[in-house]
Coordinates of C-alpha atoms and ligand atoms in Angstrom, one line a residue:
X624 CA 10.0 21.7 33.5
X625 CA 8.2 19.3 35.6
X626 CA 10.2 18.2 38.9
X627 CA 12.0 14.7 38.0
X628 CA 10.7 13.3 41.2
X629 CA 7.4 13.6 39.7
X630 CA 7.6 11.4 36.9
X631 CA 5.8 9.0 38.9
X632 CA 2.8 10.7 38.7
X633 CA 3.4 11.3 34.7
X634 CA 0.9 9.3 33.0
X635 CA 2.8 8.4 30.0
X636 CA 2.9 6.1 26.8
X637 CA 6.3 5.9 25.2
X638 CA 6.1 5.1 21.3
X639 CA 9.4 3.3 19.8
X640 CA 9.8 3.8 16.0
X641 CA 12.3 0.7 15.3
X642 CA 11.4 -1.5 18.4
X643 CA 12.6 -4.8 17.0
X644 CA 16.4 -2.6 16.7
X645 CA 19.8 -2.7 17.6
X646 CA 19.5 0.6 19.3
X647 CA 16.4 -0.3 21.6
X648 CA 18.0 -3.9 22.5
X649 CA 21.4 -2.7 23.4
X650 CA 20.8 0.7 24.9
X651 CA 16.4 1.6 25.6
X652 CA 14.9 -1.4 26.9
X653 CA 18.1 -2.1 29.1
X654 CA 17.7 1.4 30.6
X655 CA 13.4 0.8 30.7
X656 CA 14.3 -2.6 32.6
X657 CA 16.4 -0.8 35.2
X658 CA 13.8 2.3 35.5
X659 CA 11.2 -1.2 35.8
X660 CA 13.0 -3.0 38.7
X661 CA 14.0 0.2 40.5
X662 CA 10.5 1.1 40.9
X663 CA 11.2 4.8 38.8
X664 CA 8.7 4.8 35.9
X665 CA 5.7 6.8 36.0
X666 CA 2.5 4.5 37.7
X667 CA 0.9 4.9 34.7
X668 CA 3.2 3.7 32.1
X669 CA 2.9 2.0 28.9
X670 CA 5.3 1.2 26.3
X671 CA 4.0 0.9 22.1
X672 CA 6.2 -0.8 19.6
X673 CA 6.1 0.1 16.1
X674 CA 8.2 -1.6 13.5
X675 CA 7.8 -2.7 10.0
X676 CA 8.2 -6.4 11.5
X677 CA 4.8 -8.1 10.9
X678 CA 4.8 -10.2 13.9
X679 CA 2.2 -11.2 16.3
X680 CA 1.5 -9.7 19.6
X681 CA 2.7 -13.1 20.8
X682 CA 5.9 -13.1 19.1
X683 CA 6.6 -9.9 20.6
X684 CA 6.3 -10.6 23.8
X685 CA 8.1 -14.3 23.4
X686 CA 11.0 -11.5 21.5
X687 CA 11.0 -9.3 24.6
X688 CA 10.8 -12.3 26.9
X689 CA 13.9 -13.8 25.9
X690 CA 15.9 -10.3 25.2
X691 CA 15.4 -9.4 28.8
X692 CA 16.9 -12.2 29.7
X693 CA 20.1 -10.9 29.0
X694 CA 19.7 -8.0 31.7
X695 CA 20.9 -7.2 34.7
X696 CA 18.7 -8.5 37.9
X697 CA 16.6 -10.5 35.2
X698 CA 14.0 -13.3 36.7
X699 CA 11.2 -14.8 35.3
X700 CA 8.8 -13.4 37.7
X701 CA 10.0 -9.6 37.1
X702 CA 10.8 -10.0 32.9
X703 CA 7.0 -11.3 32.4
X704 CA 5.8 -8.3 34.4
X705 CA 8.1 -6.4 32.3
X706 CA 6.1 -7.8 28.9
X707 CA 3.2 -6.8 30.0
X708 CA 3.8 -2.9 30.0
X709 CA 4.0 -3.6 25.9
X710 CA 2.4 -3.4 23.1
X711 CA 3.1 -3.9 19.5
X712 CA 2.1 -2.3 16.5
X713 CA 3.1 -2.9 12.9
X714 CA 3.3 -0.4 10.4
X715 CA 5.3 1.2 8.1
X716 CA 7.1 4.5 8.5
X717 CA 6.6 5.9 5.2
X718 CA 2.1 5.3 5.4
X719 CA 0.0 7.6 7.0
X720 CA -2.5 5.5 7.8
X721 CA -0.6 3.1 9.9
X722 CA -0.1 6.5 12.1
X723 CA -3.7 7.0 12.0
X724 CA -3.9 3.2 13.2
X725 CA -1.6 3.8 15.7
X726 CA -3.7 6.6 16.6
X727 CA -6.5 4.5 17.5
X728 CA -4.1 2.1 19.3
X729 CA -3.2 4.8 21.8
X730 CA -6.7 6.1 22.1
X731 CA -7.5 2.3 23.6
X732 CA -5.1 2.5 26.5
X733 CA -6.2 6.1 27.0
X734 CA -9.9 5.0 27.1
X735 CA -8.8 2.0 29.5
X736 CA -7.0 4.7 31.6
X737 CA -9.9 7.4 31.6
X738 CA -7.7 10.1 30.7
X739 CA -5.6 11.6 27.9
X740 CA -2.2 10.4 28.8
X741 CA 1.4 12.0 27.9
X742 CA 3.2 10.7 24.9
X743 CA 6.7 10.3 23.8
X744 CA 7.5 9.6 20.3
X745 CA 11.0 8.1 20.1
X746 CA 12.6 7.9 17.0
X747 CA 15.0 4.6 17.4
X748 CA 15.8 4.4 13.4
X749 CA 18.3 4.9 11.1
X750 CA 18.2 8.4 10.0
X751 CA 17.0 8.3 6.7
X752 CA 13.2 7.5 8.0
X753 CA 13.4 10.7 10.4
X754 CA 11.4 12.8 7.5
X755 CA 8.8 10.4 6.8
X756 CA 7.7 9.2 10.4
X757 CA 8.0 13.4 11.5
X758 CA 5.7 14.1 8.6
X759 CA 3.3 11.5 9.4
X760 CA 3.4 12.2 13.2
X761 CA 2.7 15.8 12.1
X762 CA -0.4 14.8 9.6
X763 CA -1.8 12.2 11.8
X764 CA -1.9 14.8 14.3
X765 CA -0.6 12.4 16.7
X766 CA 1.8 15.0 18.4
X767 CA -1.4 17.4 19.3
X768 CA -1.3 17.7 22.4
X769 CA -5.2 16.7 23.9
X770 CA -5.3 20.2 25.4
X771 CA -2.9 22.9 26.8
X772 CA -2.9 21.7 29.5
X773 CA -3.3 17.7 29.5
X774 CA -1.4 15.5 27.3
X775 CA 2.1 16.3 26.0
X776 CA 3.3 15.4 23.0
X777 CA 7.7 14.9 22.1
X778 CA 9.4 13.3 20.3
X779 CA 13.1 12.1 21.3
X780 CA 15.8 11.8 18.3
X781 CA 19.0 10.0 18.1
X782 CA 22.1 11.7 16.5
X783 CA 23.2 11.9 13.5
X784 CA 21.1 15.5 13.0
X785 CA 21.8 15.6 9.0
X786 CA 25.0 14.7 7.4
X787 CA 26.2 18.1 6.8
X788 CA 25.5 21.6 7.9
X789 CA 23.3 21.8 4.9
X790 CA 21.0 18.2 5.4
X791 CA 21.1 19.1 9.4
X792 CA 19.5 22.8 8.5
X793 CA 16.7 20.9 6.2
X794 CA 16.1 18.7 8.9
X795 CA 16.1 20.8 11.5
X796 CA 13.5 23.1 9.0
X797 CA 11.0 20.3 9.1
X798 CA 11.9 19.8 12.6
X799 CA 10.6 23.4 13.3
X800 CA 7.9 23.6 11.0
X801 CA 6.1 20.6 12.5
X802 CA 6.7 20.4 16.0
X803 CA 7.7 23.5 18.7
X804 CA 11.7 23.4 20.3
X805 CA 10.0 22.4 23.3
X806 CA 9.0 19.0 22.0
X807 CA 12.4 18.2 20.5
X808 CA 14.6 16.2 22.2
X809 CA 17.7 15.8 20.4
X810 CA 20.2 12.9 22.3
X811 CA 23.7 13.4 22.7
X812 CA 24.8 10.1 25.0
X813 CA 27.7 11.7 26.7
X814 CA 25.7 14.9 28.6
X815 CA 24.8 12.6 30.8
X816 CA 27.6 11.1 31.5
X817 CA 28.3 11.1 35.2
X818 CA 31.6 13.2 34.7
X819 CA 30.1 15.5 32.1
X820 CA 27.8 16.8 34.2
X821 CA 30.1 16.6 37.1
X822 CA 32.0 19.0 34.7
X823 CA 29.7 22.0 35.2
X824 CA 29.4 21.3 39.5
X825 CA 33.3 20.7 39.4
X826 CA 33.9 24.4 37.7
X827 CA 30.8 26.6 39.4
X828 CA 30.2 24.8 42.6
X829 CA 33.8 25.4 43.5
X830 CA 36.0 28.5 44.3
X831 CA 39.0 26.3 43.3
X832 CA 39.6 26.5 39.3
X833 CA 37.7 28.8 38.1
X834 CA 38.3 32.2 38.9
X835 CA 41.6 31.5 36.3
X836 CA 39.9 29.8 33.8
X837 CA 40.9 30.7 30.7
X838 CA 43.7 31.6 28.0
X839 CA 45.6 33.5 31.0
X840 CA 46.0 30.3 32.5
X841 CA 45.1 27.5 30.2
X842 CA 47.8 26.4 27.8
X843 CA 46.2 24.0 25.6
X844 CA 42.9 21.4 25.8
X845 CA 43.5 17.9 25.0
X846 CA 39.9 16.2 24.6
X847 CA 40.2 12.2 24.3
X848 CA 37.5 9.4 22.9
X849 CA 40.1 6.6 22.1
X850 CA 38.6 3.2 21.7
X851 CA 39.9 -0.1 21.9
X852 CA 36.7 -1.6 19.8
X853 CA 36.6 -0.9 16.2
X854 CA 33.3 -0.7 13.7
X855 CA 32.5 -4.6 14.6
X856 CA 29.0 -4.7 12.7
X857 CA 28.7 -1.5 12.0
X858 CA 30.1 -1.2 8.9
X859 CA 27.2 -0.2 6.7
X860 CA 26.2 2.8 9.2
X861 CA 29.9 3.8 9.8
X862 CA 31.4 4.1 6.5
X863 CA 28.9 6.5 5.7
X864 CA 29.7 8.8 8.1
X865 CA 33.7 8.0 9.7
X866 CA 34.6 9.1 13.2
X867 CA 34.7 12.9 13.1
X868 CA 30.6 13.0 12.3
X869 CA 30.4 9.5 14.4
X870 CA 31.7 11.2 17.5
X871 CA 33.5 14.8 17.2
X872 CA 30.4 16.1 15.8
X873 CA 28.8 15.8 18.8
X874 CA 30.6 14.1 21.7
X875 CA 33.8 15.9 21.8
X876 CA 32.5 19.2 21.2
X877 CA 29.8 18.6 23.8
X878 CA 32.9 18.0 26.1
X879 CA 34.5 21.2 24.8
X880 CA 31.3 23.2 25.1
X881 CA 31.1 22.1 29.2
X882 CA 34.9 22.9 29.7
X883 CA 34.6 26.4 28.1
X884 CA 31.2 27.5 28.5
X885 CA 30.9 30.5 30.8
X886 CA 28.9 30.6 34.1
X887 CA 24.9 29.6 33.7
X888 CA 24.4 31.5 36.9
X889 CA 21.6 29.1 37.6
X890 CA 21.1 25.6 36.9
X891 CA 18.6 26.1 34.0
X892 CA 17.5 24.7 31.4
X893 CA 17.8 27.4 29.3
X894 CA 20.7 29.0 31.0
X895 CA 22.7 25.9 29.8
X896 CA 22.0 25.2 26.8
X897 CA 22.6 29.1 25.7
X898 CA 26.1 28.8 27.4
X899 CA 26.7 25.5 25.8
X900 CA 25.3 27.0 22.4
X901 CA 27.3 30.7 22.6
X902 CA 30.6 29.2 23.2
X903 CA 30.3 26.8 20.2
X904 CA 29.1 29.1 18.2
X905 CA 32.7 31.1 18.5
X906 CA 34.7 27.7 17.0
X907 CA 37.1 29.2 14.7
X908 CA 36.1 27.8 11.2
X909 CA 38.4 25.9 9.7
X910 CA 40.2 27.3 6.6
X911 CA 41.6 24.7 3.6
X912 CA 44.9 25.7 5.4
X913 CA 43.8 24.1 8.6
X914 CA 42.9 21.1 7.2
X915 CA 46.0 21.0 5.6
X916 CA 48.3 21.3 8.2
X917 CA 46.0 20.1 11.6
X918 CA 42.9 18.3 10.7
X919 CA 44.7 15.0 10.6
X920 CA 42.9 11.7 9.6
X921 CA 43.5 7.6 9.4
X922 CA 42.2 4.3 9.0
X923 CA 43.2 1.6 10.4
X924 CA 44.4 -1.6 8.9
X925 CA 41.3 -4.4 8.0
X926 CA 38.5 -1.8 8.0
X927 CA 38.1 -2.3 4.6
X928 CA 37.5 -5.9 5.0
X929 CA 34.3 -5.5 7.5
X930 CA 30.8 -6.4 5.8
X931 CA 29.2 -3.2 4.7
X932 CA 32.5 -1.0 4.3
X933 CA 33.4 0.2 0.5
X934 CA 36.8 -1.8 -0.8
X935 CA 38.3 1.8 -1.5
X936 CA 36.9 2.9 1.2
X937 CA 38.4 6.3 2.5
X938 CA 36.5 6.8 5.5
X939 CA 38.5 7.7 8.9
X940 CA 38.4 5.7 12.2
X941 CA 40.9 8.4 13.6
X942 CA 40.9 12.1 13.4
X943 CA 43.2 14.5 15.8
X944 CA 42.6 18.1 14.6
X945 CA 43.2 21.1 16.5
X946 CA 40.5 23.6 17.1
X947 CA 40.6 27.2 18.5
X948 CA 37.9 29.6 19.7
X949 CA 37.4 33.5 19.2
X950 CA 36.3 34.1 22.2
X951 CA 37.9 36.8 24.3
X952 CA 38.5 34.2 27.2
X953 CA 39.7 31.3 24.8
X954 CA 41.6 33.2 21.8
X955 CA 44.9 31.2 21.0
X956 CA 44.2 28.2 23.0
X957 CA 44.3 25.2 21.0
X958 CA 41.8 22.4 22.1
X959 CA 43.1 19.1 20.7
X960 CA 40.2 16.9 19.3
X961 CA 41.2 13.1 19.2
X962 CA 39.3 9.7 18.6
X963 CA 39.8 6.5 17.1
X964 CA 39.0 3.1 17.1
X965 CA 40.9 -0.1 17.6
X966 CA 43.2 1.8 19.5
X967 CA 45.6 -0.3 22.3
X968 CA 44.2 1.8 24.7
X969 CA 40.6 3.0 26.1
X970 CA 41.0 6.5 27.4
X971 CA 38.4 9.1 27.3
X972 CA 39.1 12.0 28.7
X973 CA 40.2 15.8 28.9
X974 CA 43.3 16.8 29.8
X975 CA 44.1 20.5 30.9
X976 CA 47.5 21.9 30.4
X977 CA 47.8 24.7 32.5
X978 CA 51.0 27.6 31.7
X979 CA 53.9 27.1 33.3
X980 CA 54.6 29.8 36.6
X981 CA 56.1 32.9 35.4
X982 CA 58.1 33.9 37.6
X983 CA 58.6 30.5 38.5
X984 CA 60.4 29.1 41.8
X985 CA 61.9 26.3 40.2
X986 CA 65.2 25.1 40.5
X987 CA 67.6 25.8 37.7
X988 CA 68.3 23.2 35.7
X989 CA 65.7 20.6 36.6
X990 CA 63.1 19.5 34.5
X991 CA 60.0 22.1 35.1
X992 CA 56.3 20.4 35.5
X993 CA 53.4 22.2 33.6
X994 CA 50.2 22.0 35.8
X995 CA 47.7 19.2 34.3
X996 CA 44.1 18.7 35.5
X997 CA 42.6 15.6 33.8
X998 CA 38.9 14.9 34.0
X999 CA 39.0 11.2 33.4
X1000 CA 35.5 9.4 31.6
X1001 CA 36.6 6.0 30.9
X1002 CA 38.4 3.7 32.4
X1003 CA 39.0 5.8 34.9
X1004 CA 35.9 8.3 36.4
X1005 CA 37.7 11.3 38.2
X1006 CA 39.9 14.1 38.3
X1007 CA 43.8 14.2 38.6
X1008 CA 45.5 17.1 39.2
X1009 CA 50.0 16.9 38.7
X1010 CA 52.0 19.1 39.9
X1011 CA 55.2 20.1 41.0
X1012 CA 56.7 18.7 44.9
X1013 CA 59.4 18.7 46.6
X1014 CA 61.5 15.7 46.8
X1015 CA 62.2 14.6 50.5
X1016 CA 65.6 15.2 51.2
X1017 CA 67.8 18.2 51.9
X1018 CA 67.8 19.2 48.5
X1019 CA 65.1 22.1 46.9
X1020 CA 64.5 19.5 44.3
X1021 CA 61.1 19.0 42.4
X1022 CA 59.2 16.1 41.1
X1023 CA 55.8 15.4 39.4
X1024 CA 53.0 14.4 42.0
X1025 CA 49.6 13.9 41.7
X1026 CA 46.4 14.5 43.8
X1027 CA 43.8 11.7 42.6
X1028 CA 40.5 12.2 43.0
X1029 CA 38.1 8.6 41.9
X1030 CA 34.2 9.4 41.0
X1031 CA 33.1 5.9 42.7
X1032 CA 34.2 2.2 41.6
X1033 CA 34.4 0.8 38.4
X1034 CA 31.5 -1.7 38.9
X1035 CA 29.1 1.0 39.8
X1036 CA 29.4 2.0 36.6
X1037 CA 26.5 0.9 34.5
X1038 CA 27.2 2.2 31.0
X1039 CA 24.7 3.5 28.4
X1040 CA 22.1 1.8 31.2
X1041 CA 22.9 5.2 33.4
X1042 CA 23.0 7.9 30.7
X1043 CA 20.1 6.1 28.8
X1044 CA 17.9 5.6 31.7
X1045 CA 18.1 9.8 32.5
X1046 CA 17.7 10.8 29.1
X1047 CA 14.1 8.7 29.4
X1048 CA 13.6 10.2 32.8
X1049 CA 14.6 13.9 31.7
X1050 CA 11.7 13.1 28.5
X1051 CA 9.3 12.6 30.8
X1052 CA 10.2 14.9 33.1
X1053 CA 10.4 17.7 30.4
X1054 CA 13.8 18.8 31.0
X1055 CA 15.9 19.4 28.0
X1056 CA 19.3 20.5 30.0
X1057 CA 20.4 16.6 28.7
X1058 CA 19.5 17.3 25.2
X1059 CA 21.5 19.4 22.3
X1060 CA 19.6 22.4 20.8
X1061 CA 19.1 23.3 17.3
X1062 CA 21.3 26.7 17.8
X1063 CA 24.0 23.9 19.3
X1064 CA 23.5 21.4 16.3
X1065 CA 23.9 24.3 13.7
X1066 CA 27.4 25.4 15.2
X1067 CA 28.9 21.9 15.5
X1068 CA 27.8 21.1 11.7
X1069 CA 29.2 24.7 11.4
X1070 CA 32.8 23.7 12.1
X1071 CA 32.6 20.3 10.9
X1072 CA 31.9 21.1 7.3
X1073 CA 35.2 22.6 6.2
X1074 CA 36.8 19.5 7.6
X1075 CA 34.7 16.9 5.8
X1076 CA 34.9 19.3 2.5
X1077 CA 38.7 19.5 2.8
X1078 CA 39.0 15.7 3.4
X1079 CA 36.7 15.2 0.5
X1080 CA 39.1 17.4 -1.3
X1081 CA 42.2 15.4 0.0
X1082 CA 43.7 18.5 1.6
X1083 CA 44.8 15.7 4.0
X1084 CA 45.8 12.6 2.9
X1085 CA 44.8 9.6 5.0
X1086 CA 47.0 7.3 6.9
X1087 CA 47.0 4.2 7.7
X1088 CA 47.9 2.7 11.0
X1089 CA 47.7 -1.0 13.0
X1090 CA 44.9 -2.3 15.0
X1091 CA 45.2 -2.6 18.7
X1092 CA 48.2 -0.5 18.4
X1093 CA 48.8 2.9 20.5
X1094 CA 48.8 4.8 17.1
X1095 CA 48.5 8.7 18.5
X1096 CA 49.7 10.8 15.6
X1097 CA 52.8 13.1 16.5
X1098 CA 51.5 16.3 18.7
X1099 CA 53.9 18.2 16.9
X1100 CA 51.9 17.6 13.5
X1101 CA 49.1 19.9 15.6
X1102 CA 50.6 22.0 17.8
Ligands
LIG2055 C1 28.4 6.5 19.9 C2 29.2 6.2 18.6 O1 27.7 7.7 19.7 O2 29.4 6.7 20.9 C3 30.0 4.9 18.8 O3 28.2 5.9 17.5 C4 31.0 5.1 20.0 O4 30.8 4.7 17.6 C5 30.2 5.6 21.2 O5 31.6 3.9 20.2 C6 31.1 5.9 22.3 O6 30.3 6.1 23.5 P1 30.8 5.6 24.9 O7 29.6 5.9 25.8 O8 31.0 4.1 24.7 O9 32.0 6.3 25.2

């Protein structure tokens, strides 16, 4: 791993596959604009385009000229310099020789540069071109790198990894037949999150929670991605795959994995991602009696009616299903996994029951207060902790109080920007603690499966519930 403050002096040419995207206007070249004005991209730094879109170097830049617009701290004077770290080149994903064009395109700016620069393949496509632009990266030999020691080669891939445990285990077979784990970079958005990786300082650069972490003192794990915006545009993408691959595939067990995972010891790469990997890997499969009783699923009202979504469509916008683990530290607590979309409410976040005291000085009587430590994601960045106080007055009575603790201000926040803009960094830098492994991809798919199979098999009927409603489906159905 190369120290992050470094990346300066990273020569490096990032290739986008699917430049002229959704993906790379919403989320990359936002986060490249902010690494651009902040001064944090390497000196050396150039930026190739590849799409199927036969335009003219000139249209590109006009294209990126007037998206940039759009972006925070945008002038004229810093989006043309901005342009000119570009280039385009047109090609299609599925023909070799445009890779062995693009080939020679890189060689120029090496030649220009007198060296054999660093080069990051990004893959910003819809999954079903992974397999052809890996197998013509591969052929063209594009991802050699120049020499052991000068000019990495890695390629960066967006989620979904397969549809299944069985499509993620071919891809990830191609994956490791052509290229080494080291040169996979596998995204997951939400590990780096501010407050998922505050996660891991909050429980082992503190004495405070984490000497009684576990079943002894954990009652239940309630893990939140609640949206108030529904499938919008999406439809085409989303109906093939419905919230729990969308984002409890990845996302919520990504925040399980960070609240259960044991101590790294160090702050390693490696060390991390094994934790993060062993503890998934002890998710209790589901059984067709799970599904049947807590892997709970809905739609919500309209869906059907968005462009690109199937008129009997019976994909899920909402899923709560309760998951358990098998190991020793974890056996018998339930970890409540919930999403949705077009939801009243945003709230993402994980909420930590803790058992109630036993023996308990409580007065008799009152109402008794569990413990609760919420690590809060959206709207709110933080951590609360309730518990029981005394009410003022001559009386030994209690009442729930709460110590608040607020990450930084709301505006500071600059989403997908700040989680986007590390996840280029940590590529350049070579540090893959951001990044899901294939052990990590293989156990979420793992536990997944039996859910989508018993859905599939209607083990679970689906509901049905109203837009912009707070539609939570009774805790009772999964506790
Ligand atoms: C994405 C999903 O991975 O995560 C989206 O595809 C979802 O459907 C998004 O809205 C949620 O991410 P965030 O950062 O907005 O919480």
């Amino acid at each position: 791993m190369e120290d992050k403050m470094q990346t300066k002096n990273i020569p490096t040419i990032i290739v986008i596959f699917g430049i002229t995207g959704d993906l790379v206007k919403k989320k990359i070249m936002p986060a490249l604009f902010s690494l651009f004005i902040n001064n944090q991209l390497p000196t050396t730094f150039k930026i190739v385009g590849f799409s199927r879109q036969d335009i003219s170097p000139k249209d590109f830049e006009k294209y990126l000229f007037e998206t940039s617009a759009q972006y925070k701290d945008a002038n004229i004077k810093t989006r043309k310099a901005f342009c000119k770290l570009f280039s385009y080149h047109s090609g299609v994903f599925e023909n070799l020789a445009d890779f062995e064009d693009l080939e020679n395109h890189l060689r120029k700016i090496d030649d220009d540069w007198g060296i054999c620069a660093n080069k990051l393949f990004y893959l910003a496509v819809p999954p079903n071109l992974y397999e052809a632009i890996f197998k013509n990266l591969a052929a063209s030999e594009l991802t050699k790198p120049c020499s052991p020691e000068e000019g990495w080669t890695r390629i960066l891939v967006e989620k979904p990894f397969g549809k299944n445990l069985e499509t993620s285990e071919q891809l990830e077979e191609l994956l490791s037949s052509l290229f080494k784990e080291v040169q996979i970079y596998r995204t997951d958005h939400y590990l780096a999150k501010e407050m998922l990786q505050n996660i891991l300082a909050f429980r082992f650069s503190n004495n405070l929670f984490e000497t009684n972490w576990g079943r002894q003192n954990i009652e239940r794990v309630h893990i939140r991605l609640m949206e108030k915006i529904g499938v919008e545009d999406r439809g085409n993408f989303y109906d093939s795959v419905g919230a729990l691959q969308d984002v409890g595939q990845n996302h919520l067990l990504q925040m399980l994995a960070l609240v259960t995972m044991e101590h790294p010891r160090e702050f390693s790469v490696d060390a991390i991602r094994k934790n993060r990997a062993d503890i998934l890997k002890t998710l209790v499969l589901p059984t067709e009696e799970d599904v049947r009783t807590s892997a709970f699923r809905a739609q919500y009202a309209g869906y059907r009616d968005i462009a690109g979504v199937a008129p009997d469509s019976q994909t899920e916008t909402y899923f709560k299903i309760r998951a358990f683990l098998s190991h020793p530290k974890w056996k018998g607590v339930p970890f409540i996994l919930e999403s949705g979309k077009r939801l009243q409410d945003q709230r993402k976040d994980i909420e930590i029951t803790l058992r109630h005291p036993n023996p308990c000085l409580c007065p008799k009587k009152e109402q008794h207060y569990k413990n609760k430590l919420t690590i809060g994601i959206e709207p709110i960045e933080g951590v609360t902790i309730h518990f029981g106080s005394k009410k003022e007055g001559f009386d030994m009575e209690l009442e729930e109080r709460t110590l608040d603790f607020r990450f930084r201000d709301a505006e500071k926040r600059t989403q997908y920007i700040e989680e986007y803009k590390k996840l280029l960094l940590d590529g350049i830098a070579g540090d893959q603690t951001l990044f899901v492994s294939s052990e990590e991809v293989r156990a979420m798919w793992r536990f997944i499966d039996p859910i989508i199979i018993g859905w599939r098999k209607n083990l679970m009927t689906l509901a049905y519930y109203q837009p912009d409603t707070s539609f939570v489906f009774a805790d009772s159905f999964v506790e």
